[in-house]
mmCIF file of C-alpha atoms in Angstrom:
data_model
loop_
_atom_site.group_PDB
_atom_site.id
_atom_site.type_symbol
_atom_site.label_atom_id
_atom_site.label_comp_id
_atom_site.label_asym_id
_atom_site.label_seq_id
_atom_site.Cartn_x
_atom_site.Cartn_y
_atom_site.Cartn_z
ATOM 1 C CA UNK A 1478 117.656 87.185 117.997
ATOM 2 C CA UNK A 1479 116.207 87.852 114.658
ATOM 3 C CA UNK A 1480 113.664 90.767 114.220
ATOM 4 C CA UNK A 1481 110.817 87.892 114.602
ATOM 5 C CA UNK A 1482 112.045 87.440 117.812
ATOM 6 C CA UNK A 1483 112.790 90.259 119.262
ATOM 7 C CA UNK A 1484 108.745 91.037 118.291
ATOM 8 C CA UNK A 1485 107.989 87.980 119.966
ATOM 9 C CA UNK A 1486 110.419 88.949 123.425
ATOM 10 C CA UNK A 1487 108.066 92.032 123.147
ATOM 11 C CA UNK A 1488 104.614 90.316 122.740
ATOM 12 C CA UNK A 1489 105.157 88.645 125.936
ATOM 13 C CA UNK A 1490 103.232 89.730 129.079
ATOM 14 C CA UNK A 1491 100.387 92.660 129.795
ATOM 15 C CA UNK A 1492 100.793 96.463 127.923
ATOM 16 C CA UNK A 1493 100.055 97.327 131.352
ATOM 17 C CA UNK A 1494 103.933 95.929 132.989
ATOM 18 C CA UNK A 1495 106.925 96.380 131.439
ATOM 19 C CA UNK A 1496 107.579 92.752 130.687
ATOM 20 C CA UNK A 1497 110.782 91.850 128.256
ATOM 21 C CA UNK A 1498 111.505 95.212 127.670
ATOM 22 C CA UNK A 1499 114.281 94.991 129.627
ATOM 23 C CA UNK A 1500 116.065 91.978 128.142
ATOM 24 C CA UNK A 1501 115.459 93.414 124.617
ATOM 25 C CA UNK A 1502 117.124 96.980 125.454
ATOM 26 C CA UNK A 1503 120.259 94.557 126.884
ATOM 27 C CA UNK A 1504 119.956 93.031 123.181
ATOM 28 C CA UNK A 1505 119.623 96.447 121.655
ATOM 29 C CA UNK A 1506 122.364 97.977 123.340
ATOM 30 C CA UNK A 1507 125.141 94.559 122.612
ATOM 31 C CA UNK A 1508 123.625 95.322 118.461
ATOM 32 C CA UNK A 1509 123.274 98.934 118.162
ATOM 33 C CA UNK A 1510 122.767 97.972 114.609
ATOM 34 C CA UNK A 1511 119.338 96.597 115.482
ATOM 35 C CA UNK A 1512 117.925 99.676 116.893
ATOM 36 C CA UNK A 1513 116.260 100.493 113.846
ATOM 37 C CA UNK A 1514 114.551 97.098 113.778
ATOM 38 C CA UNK A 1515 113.074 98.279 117.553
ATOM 39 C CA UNK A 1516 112.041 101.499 116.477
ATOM 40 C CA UNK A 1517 110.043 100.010 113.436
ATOM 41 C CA UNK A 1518 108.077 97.857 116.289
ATOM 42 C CA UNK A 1519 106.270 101.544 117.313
ATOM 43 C CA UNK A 1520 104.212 100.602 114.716
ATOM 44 C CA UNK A 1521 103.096 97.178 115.381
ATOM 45 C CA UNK A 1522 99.218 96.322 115.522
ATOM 46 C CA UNK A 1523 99.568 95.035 118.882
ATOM 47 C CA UNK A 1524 99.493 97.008 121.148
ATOM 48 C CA UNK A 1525 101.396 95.005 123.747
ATOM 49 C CA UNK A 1526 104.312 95.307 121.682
ATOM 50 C CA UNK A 1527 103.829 99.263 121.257
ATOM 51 C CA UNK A 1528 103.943 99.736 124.886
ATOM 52 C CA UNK A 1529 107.075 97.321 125.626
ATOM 53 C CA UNK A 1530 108.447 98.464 122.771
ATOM 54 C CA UNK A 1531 109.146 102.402 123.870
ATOM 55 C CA UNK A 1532 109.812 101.166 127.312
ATOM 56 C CA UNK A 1533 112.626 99.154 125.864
ATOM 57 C CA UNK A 1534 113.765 102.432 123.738
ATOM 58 C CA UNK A 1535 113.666 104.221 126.792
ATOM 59 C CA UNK A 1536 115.572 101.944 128.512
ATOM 60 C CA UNK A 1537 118.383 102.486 125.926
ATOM 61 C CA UNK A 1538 118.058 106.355 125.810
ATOM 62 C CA UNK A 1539 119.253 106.328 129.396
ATOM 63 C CA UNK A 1540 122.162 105.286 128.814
ATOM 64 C CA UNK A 1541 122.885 105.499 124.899
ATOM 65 C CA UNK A 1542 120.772 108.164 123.751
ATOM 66 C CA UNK A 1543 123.307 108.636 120.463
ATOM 67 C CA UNK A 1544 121.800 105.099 119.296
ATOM 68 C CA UNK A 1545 118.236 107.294 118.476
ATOM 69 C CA UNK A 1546 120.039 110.126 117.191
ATOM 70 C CA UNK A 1547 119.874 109.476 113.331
ATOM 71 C CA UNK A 1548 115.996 108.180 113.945
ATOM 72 C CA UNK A 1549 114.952 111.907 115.338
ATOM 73 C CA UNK A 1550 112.722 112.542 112.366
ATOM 74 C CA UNK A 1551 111.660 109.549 112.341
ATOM 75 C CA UNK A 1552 110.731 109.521 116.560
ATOM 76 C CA UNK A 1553 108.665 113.117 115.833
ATOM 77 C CA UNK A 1554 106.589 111.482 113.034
ATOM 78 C CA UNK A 1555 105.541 108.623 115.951
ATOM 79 C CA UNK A 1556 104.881 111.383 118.790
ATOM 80 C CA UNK A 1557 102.887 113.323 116.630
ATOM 81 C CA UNK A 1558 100.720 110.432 115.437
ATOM 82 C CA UNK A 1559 100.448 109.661 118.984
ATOM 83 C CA UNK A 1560 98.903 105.756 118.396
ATOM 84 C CA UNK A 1561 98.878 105.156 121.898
ATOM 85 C CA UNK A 1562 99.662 106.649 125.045
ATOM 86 C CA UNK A 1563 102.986 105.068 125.944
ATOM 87 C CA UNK A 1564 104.117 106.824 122.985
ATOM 88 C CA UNK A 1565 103.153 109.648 124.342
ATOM 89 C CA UNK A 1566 104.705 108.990 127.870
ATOM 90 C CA UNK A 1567 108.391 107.696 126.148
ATOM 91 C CA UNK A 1568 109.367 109.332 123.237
ATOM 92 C CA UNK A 1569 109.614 112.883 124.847
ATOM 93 C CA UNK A 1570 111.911 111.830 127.380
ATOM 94 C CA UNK A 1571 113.632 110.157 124.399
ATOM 95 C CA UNK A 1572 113.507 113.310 122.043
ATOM 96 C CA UNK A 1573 115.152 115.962 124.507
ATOM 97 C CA UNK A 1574 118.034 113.958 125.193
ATOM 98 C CA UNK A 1575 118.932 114.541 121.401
ATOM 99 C CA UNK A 1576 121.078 116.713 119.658
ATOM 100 C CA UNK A 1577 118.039 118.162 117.547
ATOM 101 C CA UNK A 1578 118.198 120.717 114.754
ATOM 102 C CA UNK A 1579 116.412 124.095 115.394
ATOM 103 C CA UNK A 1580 113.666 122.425 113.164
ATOM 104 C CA UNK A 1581 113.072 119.523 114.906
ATOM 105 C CA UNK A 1582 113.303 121.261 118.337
ATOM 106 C CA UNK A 1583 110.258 123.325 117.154
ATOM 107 C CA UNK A 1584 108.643 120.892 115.920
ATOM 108 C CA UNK A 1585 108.950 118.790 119.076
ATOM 109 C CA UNK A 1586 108.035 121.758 120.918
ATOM 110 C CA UNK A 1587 104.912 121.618 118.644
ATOM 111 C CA UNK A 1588 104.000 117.854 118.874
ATOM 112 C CA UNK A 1589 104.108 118.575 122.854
ATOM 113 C CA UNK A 1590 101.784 121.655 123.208
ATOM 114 C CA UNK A 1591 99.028 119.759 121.390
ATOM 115 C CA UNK A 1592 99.602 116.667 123.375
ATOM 116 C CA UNK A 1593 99.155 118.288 126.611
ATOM 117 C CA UNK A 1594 95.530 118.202 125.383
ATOM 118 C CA UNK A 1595 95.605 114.601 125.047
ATOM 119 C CA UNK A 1596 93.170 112.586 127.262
ATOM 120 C CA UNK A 1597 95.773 110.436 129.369
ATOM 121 C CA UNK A 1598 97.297 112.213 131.812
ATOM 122 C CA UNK A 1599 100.356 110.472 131.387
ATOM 123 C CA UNK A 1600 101.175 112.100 128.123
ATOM 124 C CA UNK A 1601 100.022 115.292 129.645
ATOM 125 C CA UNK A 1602 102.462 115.513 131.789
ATOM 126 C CA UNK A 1603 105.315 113.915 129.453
ATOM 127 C CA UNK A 1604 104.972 116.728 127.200
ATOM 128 C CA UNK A 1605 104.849 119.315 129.666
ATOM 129 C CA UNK A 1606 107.723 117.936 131.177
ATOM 130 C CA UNK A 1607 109.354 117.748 127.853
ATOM 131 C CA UNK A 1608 108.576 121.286 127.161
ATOM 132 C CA UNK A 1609 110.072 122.418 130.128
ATOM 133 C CA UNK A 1610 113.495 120.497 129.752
ATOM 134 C CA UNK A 1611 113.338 122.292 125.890
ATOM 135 C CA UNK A 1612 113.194 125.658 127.484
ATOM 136 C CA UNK A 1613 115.777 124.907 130.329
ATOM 137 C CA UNK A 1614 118.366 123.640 127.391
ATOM 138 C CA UNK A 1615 117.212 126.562 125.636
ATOM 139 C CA UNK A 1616 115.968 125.322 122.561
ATOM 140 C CA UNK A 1617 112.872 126.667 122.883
ATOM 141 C CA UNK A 1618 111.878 130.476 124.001
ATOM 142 C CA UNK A 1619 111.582 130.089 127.672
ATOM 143 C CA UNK A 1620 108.736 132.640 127.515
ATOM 144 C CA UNK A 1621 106.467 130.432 125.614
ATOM 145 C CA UNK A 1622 107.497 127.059 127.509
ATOM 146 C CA UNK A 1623 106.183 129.761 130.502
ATOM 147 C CA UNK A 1624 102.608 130.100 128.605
ATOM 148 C CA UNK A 1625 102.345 126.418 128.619
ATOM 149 C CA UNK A 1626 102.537 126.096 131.980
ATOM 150 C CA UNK A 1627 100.834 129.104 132.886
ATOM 151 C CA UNK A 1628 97.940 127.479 131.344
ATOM 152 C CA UNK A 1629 98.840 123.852 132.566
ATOM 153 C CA UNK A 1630 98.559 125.440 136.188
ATOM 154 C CA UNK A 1631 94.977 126.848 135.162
ATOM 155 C CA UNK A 1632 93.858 123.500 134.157
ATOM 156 C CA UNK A 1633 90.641 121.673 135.210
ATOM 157 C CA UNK A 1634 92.686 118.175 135.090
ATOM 158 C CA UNK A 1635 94.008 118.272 138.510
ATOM 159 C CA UNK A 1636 96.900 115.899 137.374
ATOM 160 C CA UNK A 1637 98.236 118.407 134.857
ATOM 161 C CA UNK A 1638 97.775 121.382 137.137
ATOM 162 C CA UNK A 1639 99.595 119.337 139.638
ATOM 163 C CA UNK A 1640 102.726 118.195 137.409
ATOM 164 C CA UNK A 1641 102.717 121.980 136.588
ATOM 165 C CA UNK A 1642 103.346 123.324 140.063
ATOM 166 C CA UNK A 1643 106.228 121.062 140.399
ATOM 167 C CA UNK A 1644 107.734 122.089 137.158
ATOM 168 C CA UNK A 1645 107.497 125.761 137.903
ATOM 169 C CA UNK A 1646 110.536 125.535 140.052
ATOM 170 C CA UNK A 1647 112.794 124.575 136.750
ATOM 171 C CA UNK A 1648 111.113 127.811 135.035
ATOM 172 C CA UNK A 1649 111.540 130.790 137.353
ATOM 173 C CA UNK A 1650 109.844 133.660 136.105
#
């Protein structure tokens, strides 16, 4: 499957289902040396391919996370530009599962606190989830990752405030 194709596996079917993601992870995963090639399609102008694209890259992080581990910089430059919201929903789960520097874990820690202000809840609640699993790993301060969902549980979205109340029980005070 050349890089052509495996665009065209992930063109197929709505952003809204998950359509060949599946099939292209199982490609991924038999190449490792094509992951590359996958996470250059985060950057496609359609946005069908976006979306099926980090489903397919989350697909692989479950069960070879190493694969993403020398694209870390390179994941944090897509969350922060934030394109579309199953960026936003993906790439967290994606980016705690790494062995990141004490840079990148700040800066991850970052990227998430301003996209908790995001408009979709979905990546909302991604990066409050991610900050939580970044305290509980203790890459990040577990004080601050506390102030974020202080404030989360304050908030007027009732999602957020919701996804907060469940995550308190990972952050005792």
């Amino acid at each position: 499957m050349t890089m052509d194709r495996l665009r065209d596996r992930l063109e197929e079917g709505d952003r809204r289902v998950i359509g060949a993601a599946g099939a292209v992870a199982d490609t991924v995963r038999r190449n490792p040396d094509r992951i590359a090639e996958l996470i250059g399609l985060v950057d496609d102008d359609d946005t069908a391919v976006v979306a099926h694209t980090a489903h397919a890259m989350m697909q692989i992080a479950q069960d070879e996370p190493a694969l993403f581990d020398p694209f870390a910089d390179t994941l944090l430059d897509r969350l922060e530009a934030l394109r579309q919201w199953e960026i936003g929903e993906q790439l967290p789960k994606i980016l705690v599962c790494l062995p990141l520097t004490d840079n990148q874990a700040e800066r991850l820690y970052d990227i998430l606190c301003a996209n908790i202000q995001d408009r979709s809840n979905i990546v909302a609640a991604c990066s409050l989830q991610g900050i939580v699993d970044l305290a509980r790993d203790g890459r990040v301060d577990r004080g601050r990752a506390q102030a974020a969902l202080n404030a989360a549980l304050g908030s007027h979205r009732k999602a957020l405030a919701a996804r907060a109340r469940r995550l308190q029980k990972y952050l005792p005070a």
